[in-house]
Coordinates of C-alpha atoms in Angstrom, one line a residue:
Chain I
M8 CA -29.6 11.5 -50.7
T9 CA -30.7 11.7 -47.1
P10 CA -34.2 12.2 -46.9
S11 CA -34.4 13.1 -43.3
V12 CA -32.0 15.8 -43.5
E13 CA -33.0 19.2 -44.6
E14 CA -32.0 20.3 -48.1
G15 CA -29.3 22.7 -48.2
V16 CA -28.1 21.7 -44.7
E17 CA -24.4 20.0 -44.6
P18 CA -24.6 16.6 -42.6
G19 CA -22.2 18.2 -40.1
D20 CA -24.7 20.6 -39.2
S21 CA -27.3 17.9 -38.8
L22 CA -24.9 15.6 -36.5
A23 CA -24.2 19.1 -34.3
R24 CA -27.8 19.7 -33.6
V25 CA -28.3 15.6 -32.8
R26 CA -25.5 15.9 -30.2
A27 CA -27.3 19.2 -29.1
A28 CA -30.4 17.6 -28.6
L29 CA -29.3 14.5 -27.2
A30 CA -26.9 16.3 -24.7
G31 CA -29.6 15.5 -21.9
L32 CA -29.6 11.9 -22.4
V33 CA -25.9 11.6 -22.6
S34 CA -25.8 13.1 -19.5
A35 CA -28.4 11.2 -17.8
F36 CA -27.2 7.8 -19.0
A37 CA -23.5 8.6 -18.0
T38 CA -24.7 8.8 -14.4
D39 CA -25.0 4.7 -14.5
G40 CA -21.9 4.6 -16.2
Y41 CA -22.9 4.6 -19.7
D42 CA -21.8 6.8 -22.7
L43 CA -24.3 7.5 -25.5
K44 CA -22.1 8.5 -28.3
V45 CA -23.6 9.6 -31.6
I46 CA -21.5 8.2 -34.3
E47 CA -23.0 9.2 -37.6
L48 CA -26.1 10.4 -39.6
A49 CA -26.0 9.2 -43.3
Q50 CA -28.3 8.0 -45.8
G51 CA -31.4 8.7 -43.3
C52 CA -29.8 6.5 -40.2
L53 CA -28.7 7.9 -37.0
R54 CA -26.0 5.3 -35.7
L55 CA -25.5 5.6 -32.1
A56 CA -23.4 3.4 -29.6
I57 CA -23.9 2.8 -26.1
E58 CA -20.4 2.3 -24.3
A59 CA -20.1 0.9 -20.8
H60 CA -17.6 2.1 -18.2
A61 CA -16.1 -0.2 -15.7
G62 CA -18.2 -0.8 -13.0
A63 CA -21.7 0.3 -15.5
C64 CA -24.6 -1.0 -13.5
A65 CA -26.0 -3.7 -16.0
E66 CA -29.6 -3.8 -14.7
C67 CA -29.9 0.2 -15.1
L68 CA -29.5 0.2 -18.9
V69 CA -32.9 0.9 -20.3
P70 CA -33.9 -1.8 -23.0
Q71 CA -32.8 -1.1 -26.8
A72 CA -36.3 -0.4 -27.9
M73 CA -37.1 2.1 -25.5
M74 CA -33.5 3.9 -25.9
I75 CA -34.8 4.2 -29.6
G76 CA -38.0 5.7 -28.4
M77 CA -36.3 8.1 -26.1
V78 CA -33.8 9.2 -28.8
R79 CA -36.5 9.5 -31.5
T80 CA -38.4 11.9 -29.4
T81 CA -35.7 13.9 -28.2
L82 CA -34.5 14.6 -31.7
P83 CA -35.4 17.7 -33.7
P84 CA -38.4 17.4 -35.4
E85 CA -36.7 17.4 -39.0
L86 CA -34.7 14.4 -37.9
A87 CA -37.1 12.4 -36.0
G88 CA -38.4 10.3 -38.9
S89 CA -34.5 8.9 -39.2
R90 CA -34.0 5.3 -39.0
I91 CA -32.1 4.7 -35.7
E92 CA -29.8 2.3 -34.8
I93 CA -28.1 1.7 -31.4
A94 CA -25.2 -0.5 -30.9
Y95 CA -25.7 -1.8 -27.4
P96 CA -22.8 -3.3 -25.1
T97 CA -23.0 -7.1 -25.5
A98 CA -22.1 -8.2 -21.9
T99 CA -25.5 -6.5 -20.7
H100 CA -27.9 -7.2 -23.6
Chain Q
M14 CA -56.4 -15.2 -35.4
S15 CA -54.8 -12.0 -36.4
F16 CA -52.1 -10.0 -34.9
E17 CA -51.2 -6.7 -34.2
F18 CA -47.8 -5.8 -34.6
L19 CA -46.4 -2.7 -32.3
D20 CA -43.5 -1.1 -32.4
P21 CA -41.9 -0.8 -28.9
S22 CA -39.7 2.3 -29.8
G23 CA -42.2 5.0 -30.0
G24 CA -41.7 5.0 -33.9
A25 CA -45.5 5.1 -34.4
K26 CA -47.3 8.1 -33.0
A27 CA -48.5 7.2 -29.5
E28 CA -52.1 7.8 -28.7
L29 CA -52.8 10.7 -26.3
H30 CA -54.1 10.0 -23.0
A31 CA -55.3 12.5 -20.6
V32 CA -54.1 12.0 -16.7
A33 CA -56.6 11.0 -14.2
P34 CA -58.8 13.4 -12.6
R35 CA -57.1 15.2 -9.7
L36 CA -58.3 14.9 -5.9
R37 CA -59.7 17.8 -4.1
E38 CA -57.7 16.6 -0.9
V39 CA -55.9 13.6 0.4
K40 CA -57.4 13.7 3.8
G41 CA -58.9 10.4 4.7
L42 CA -57.8 8.9 1.4
R43 CA -56.0 5.4 0.7
L44 CA -52.5 5.6 -0.6
G45 CA -50.8 2.9 -2.7
L46 CA -46.9 2.9 -2.6
L47 CA -45.9 0.7 -5.5
D48 CA -42.0 -0.5 -4.4
N49 CA -40.0 -1.4 -7.3
S50 CA -37.7 -3.4 -4.9
K51 CA -34.6 -1.0 -5.4
T52 CA -32.4 -1.1 -2.6
N53 CA -34.0 1.9 -0.2
A54 CA -37.1 1.8 -2.1
E55 CA -39.5 0.3 0.5
K56 CA -38.0 2.2 3.3
Y57 CA -38.0 5.6 1.4
L58 CA -41.7 5.2 -0.2
K59 CA -42.9 4.4 3.5
M60 CA -41.1 7.7 4.9
V61 CA -42.9 9.7 2.0
G62 CA -46.3 8.0 3.1
E63 CA -45.5 8.8 6.6
I64 CA -45.3 12.5 6.1
L65 CA -48.1 12.3 3.8
V66 CA -50.3 10.8 6.8
N67 CA -49.2 13.1 9.7
R68 CA -49.2 16.0 7.7
Y69 CA -51.8 16.1 5.0
G70 CA -54.1 13.4 6.6
V71 CA -53.9 10.5 4.3
G72 CA -55.9 7.9 5.8
E73 CA -54.3 4.6 4.8
V74 CA -51.2 3.6 3.5
K75 CA -51.0 0.0 1.6
L76 CA -47.6 -1.3 -0.1
Y77 CA -47.6 -3.2 -3.3
R78 CA -44.2 -4.4 -4.8
K79 CA -42.8 -5.5 -8.2
E80 CA -40.1 -7.8 -8.0
A81 CA -37.7 -6.5 -11.0
L82 CA -37.3 -2.7 -11.1
S83 CA -35.9 -2.8 -14.9
K84 CA -39.4 -4.1 -15.9
P85 CA -42.9 -2.4 -15.9
A86 CA -45.2 -3.7 -12.7
P87 CA -47.4 -6.7 -14.1
S88 CA -50.9 -5.4 -14.8
V89 CA -52.3 -7.5 -11.8
V90 CA -50.4 -5.6 -9.2
L91 CA -51.6 -2.2 -11.0
D92 CA -55.0 -3.4 -11.3
E93 CA -55.3 -4.4 -7.5
L94 CA -53.6 -1.3 -6.7
A95 CA -55.8 1.1 -8.9
A96 CA -58.9 -0.9 -7.2
Q97 CA -58.2 -0.4 -3.5
C98 CA -56.5 2.8 -3.5
D99 CA -57.1 6.6 -4.2
F100 CA -54.0 7.5 -5.3
A101 CA -50.5 6.0 -5.7
I102 CA -46.5 6.5 -5.4
T103 CA -44.1 4.8 -7.7
G104 CA -40.6 4.4 -7.4
I105 CA -37.7 4.6 -6.7
G106 CA -36.4 6.2 -9.8
D107 CA -32.1 6.7 -9.6
C108 CA -31.0 5.0 -12.5
G109 CA -32.0 4.7 -16.1
S110 CA -34.2 1.4 -16.2
C111 CA -35.6 2.3 -12.6
S112 CA -36.6 5.5 -13.5
T113 CA -38.4 5.0 -16.9
N114 CA -40.1 2.1 -15.4
S115 CA -41.3 3.9 -12.3
V116 CA -42.6 6.7 -14.8
H117 CA -44.4 4.3 -16.8
D118 CA -45.8 2.2 -14.0
G119 CA -47.1 5.5 -12.7
I120 CA -48.9 6.2 -16.3
E121 CA -50.3 3.2 -16.4
I122 CA -51.9 3.8 -13.3
E123 CA -53.2 7.0 -14.2
K124 CA -54.8 5.4 -17.2
R125 CA -56.5 3.1 -14.8
G126 CA -58.2 6.2 -13.3
I127 CA -56.3 7.3 -10.2
P128 CA -53.4 10.0 -9.8
A129 CA -49.8 8.3 -9.4
V130 CA -46.7 10.1 -8.7
A131 CA -43.5 8.3 -9.8
I132 CA -40.6 9.9 -7.4
C133 CA -37.3 10.2 -9.5
T134 CA -33.9 11.9 -9.0
E135 CA -32.8 14.8 -11.2
A136 CA -30.2 12.8 -13.1
F137 CA -32.9 11.5 -15.2
L138 CA -35.1 14.2 -16.3
P139 CA -34.1 14.5 -19.9
G140 CA -35.1 10.7 -20.7
L141 CA -37.9 11.0 -18.5
D142 CA -39.6 14.0 -20.3
A143 CA -39.0 12.0 -23.6
L144 CA -40.9 9.0 -22.0
T145 CA -44.1 10.8 -21.2
K146 CA -44.3 11.9 -24.8
M147 CA -43.5 8.3 -26.1
R148 CA -46.4 7.0 -23.6
G149 CA -48.9 9.3 -24.9
M150 CA -49.0 11.3 -21.6
P151 CA -47.1 14.3 -22.0
E152 CA -49.1 16.2 -19.2
Y153 CA -48.0 13.2 -16.6
R154 CA -45.8 15.1 -13.6
F155 CA -43.5 13.5 -11.4
A156 CA -41.8 14.4 -8.1
V157 CA -38.1 15.4 -8.1
V158 CA -35.2 14.9 -5.7
P159 CA -31.5 15.2 -5.8
H160 CA -29.7 12.4 -7.0
P161 CA -29.1 9.5 -5.6
L162 CA -31.8 7.5 -3.5
G163 CA -30.6 3.6 -3.4
V164 CA -27.2 4.4 -1.6
L165 CA -28.5 6.5 1.1
F166 CA -28.3 6.3 4.8
D167 CA -31.6 7.0 6.8
D168 CA -31.4 10.5 7.9
E169 CA -30.5 11.3 4.3
L170 CA -33.4 9.5 2.8
R171 CA -35.3 11.3 5.4
Q172 CA -34.3 14.5 3.9
R173 CA -35.3 13.5 0.5
A174 CA -38.9 12.3 1.4
E175 CA -39.6 15.8 2.9
L176 CA -38.6 17.3 -0.2
A177 CA -40.9 14.6 -2.3
A178 CA -44.0 14.5 -0.1
P179 CA -45.0 18.3 -0.7
Q180 CA -44.7 17.5 -4.5
V181 CA -46.7 14.3 -4.3
A182 CA -49.6 16.1 -2.6
A183 CA -49.2 19.3 -4.9
I184 CA -49.4 16.8 -8.2
V185 CA -52.3 14.7 -7.2
S186 CA -54.2 17.9 -6.2
G187 CA -53.6 19.4 -9.6
E188 CA -51.4 22.5 -8.2
R189 CA -49.5 23.7 -11.2
A190 CA -46.8 25.3 -9.5
L191 CA -44.6 22.4 -7.7
P192 CA -42.5 22.7 -4.5
T193 CA -39.1 22.1 -5.6
S194 CA -36.0 20.3 -4.3
P195 CA -33.1 23.2 -3.8
S196 CA -30.7 21.3 -6.2
V197 CA -33.5 21.0 -8.7
A198 CA -34.3 24.7 -8.3
A199 CA -31.0 25.9 -8.5
A200 CA -30.3 23.7 -12.1

């Protein structure tokens, strides 16, 4: 059971809604050379990863806690209560 | 001694704050520029300040600086600026951390009682909209210019200063409709 996902909604649908909601953030952070990737939504936990392209600006990447906050604020309301984990590039954070 | 644990991710509901009272006009007032030390920041903010002096009658421009663009400004800098100025501009924001921290600084100055406008590029609008909600000031407005700012020559910077200055004047005086840059309007 995944408490943050509506009953009767397939996990794939939720993931698609997450990707749609985060599209703006994905585009924003791509400007600095980072890919914000949605990995999975399972057991009430949304897992994301940030991957740095060659030449990405290390100082430009927002701190992890702030990134989690922005993702949470941007998620559809029914998913905003999910636990959020974001894997950061180890070289920068 | 007791400790209060805070969730920096915004998981807890943020306390809502109103923006500072708007100004009737900027003529004769003191403008504080908060330079975040990014390349071109001081030069660009001074260009915007110069336009506000020459066209809007701003009385005085003071420059403040923080040393790290990727961190919030120290409280002592924000306190000094808010005590010595009538309104402020923060920036420049044309990357993830410098945009979010410019908006963060602007919100913190507004909490100290004077209007403050962060100047950011359009690239980071989705993140900044989320940030104003996270920081409990969803009504906070910032000036938006085309991306980028940090890698431009002076003539290009001047063009973007021309786009930002009217937005700053409109935001601090509480005008609802903002002049927008051509690329932002087209987006």
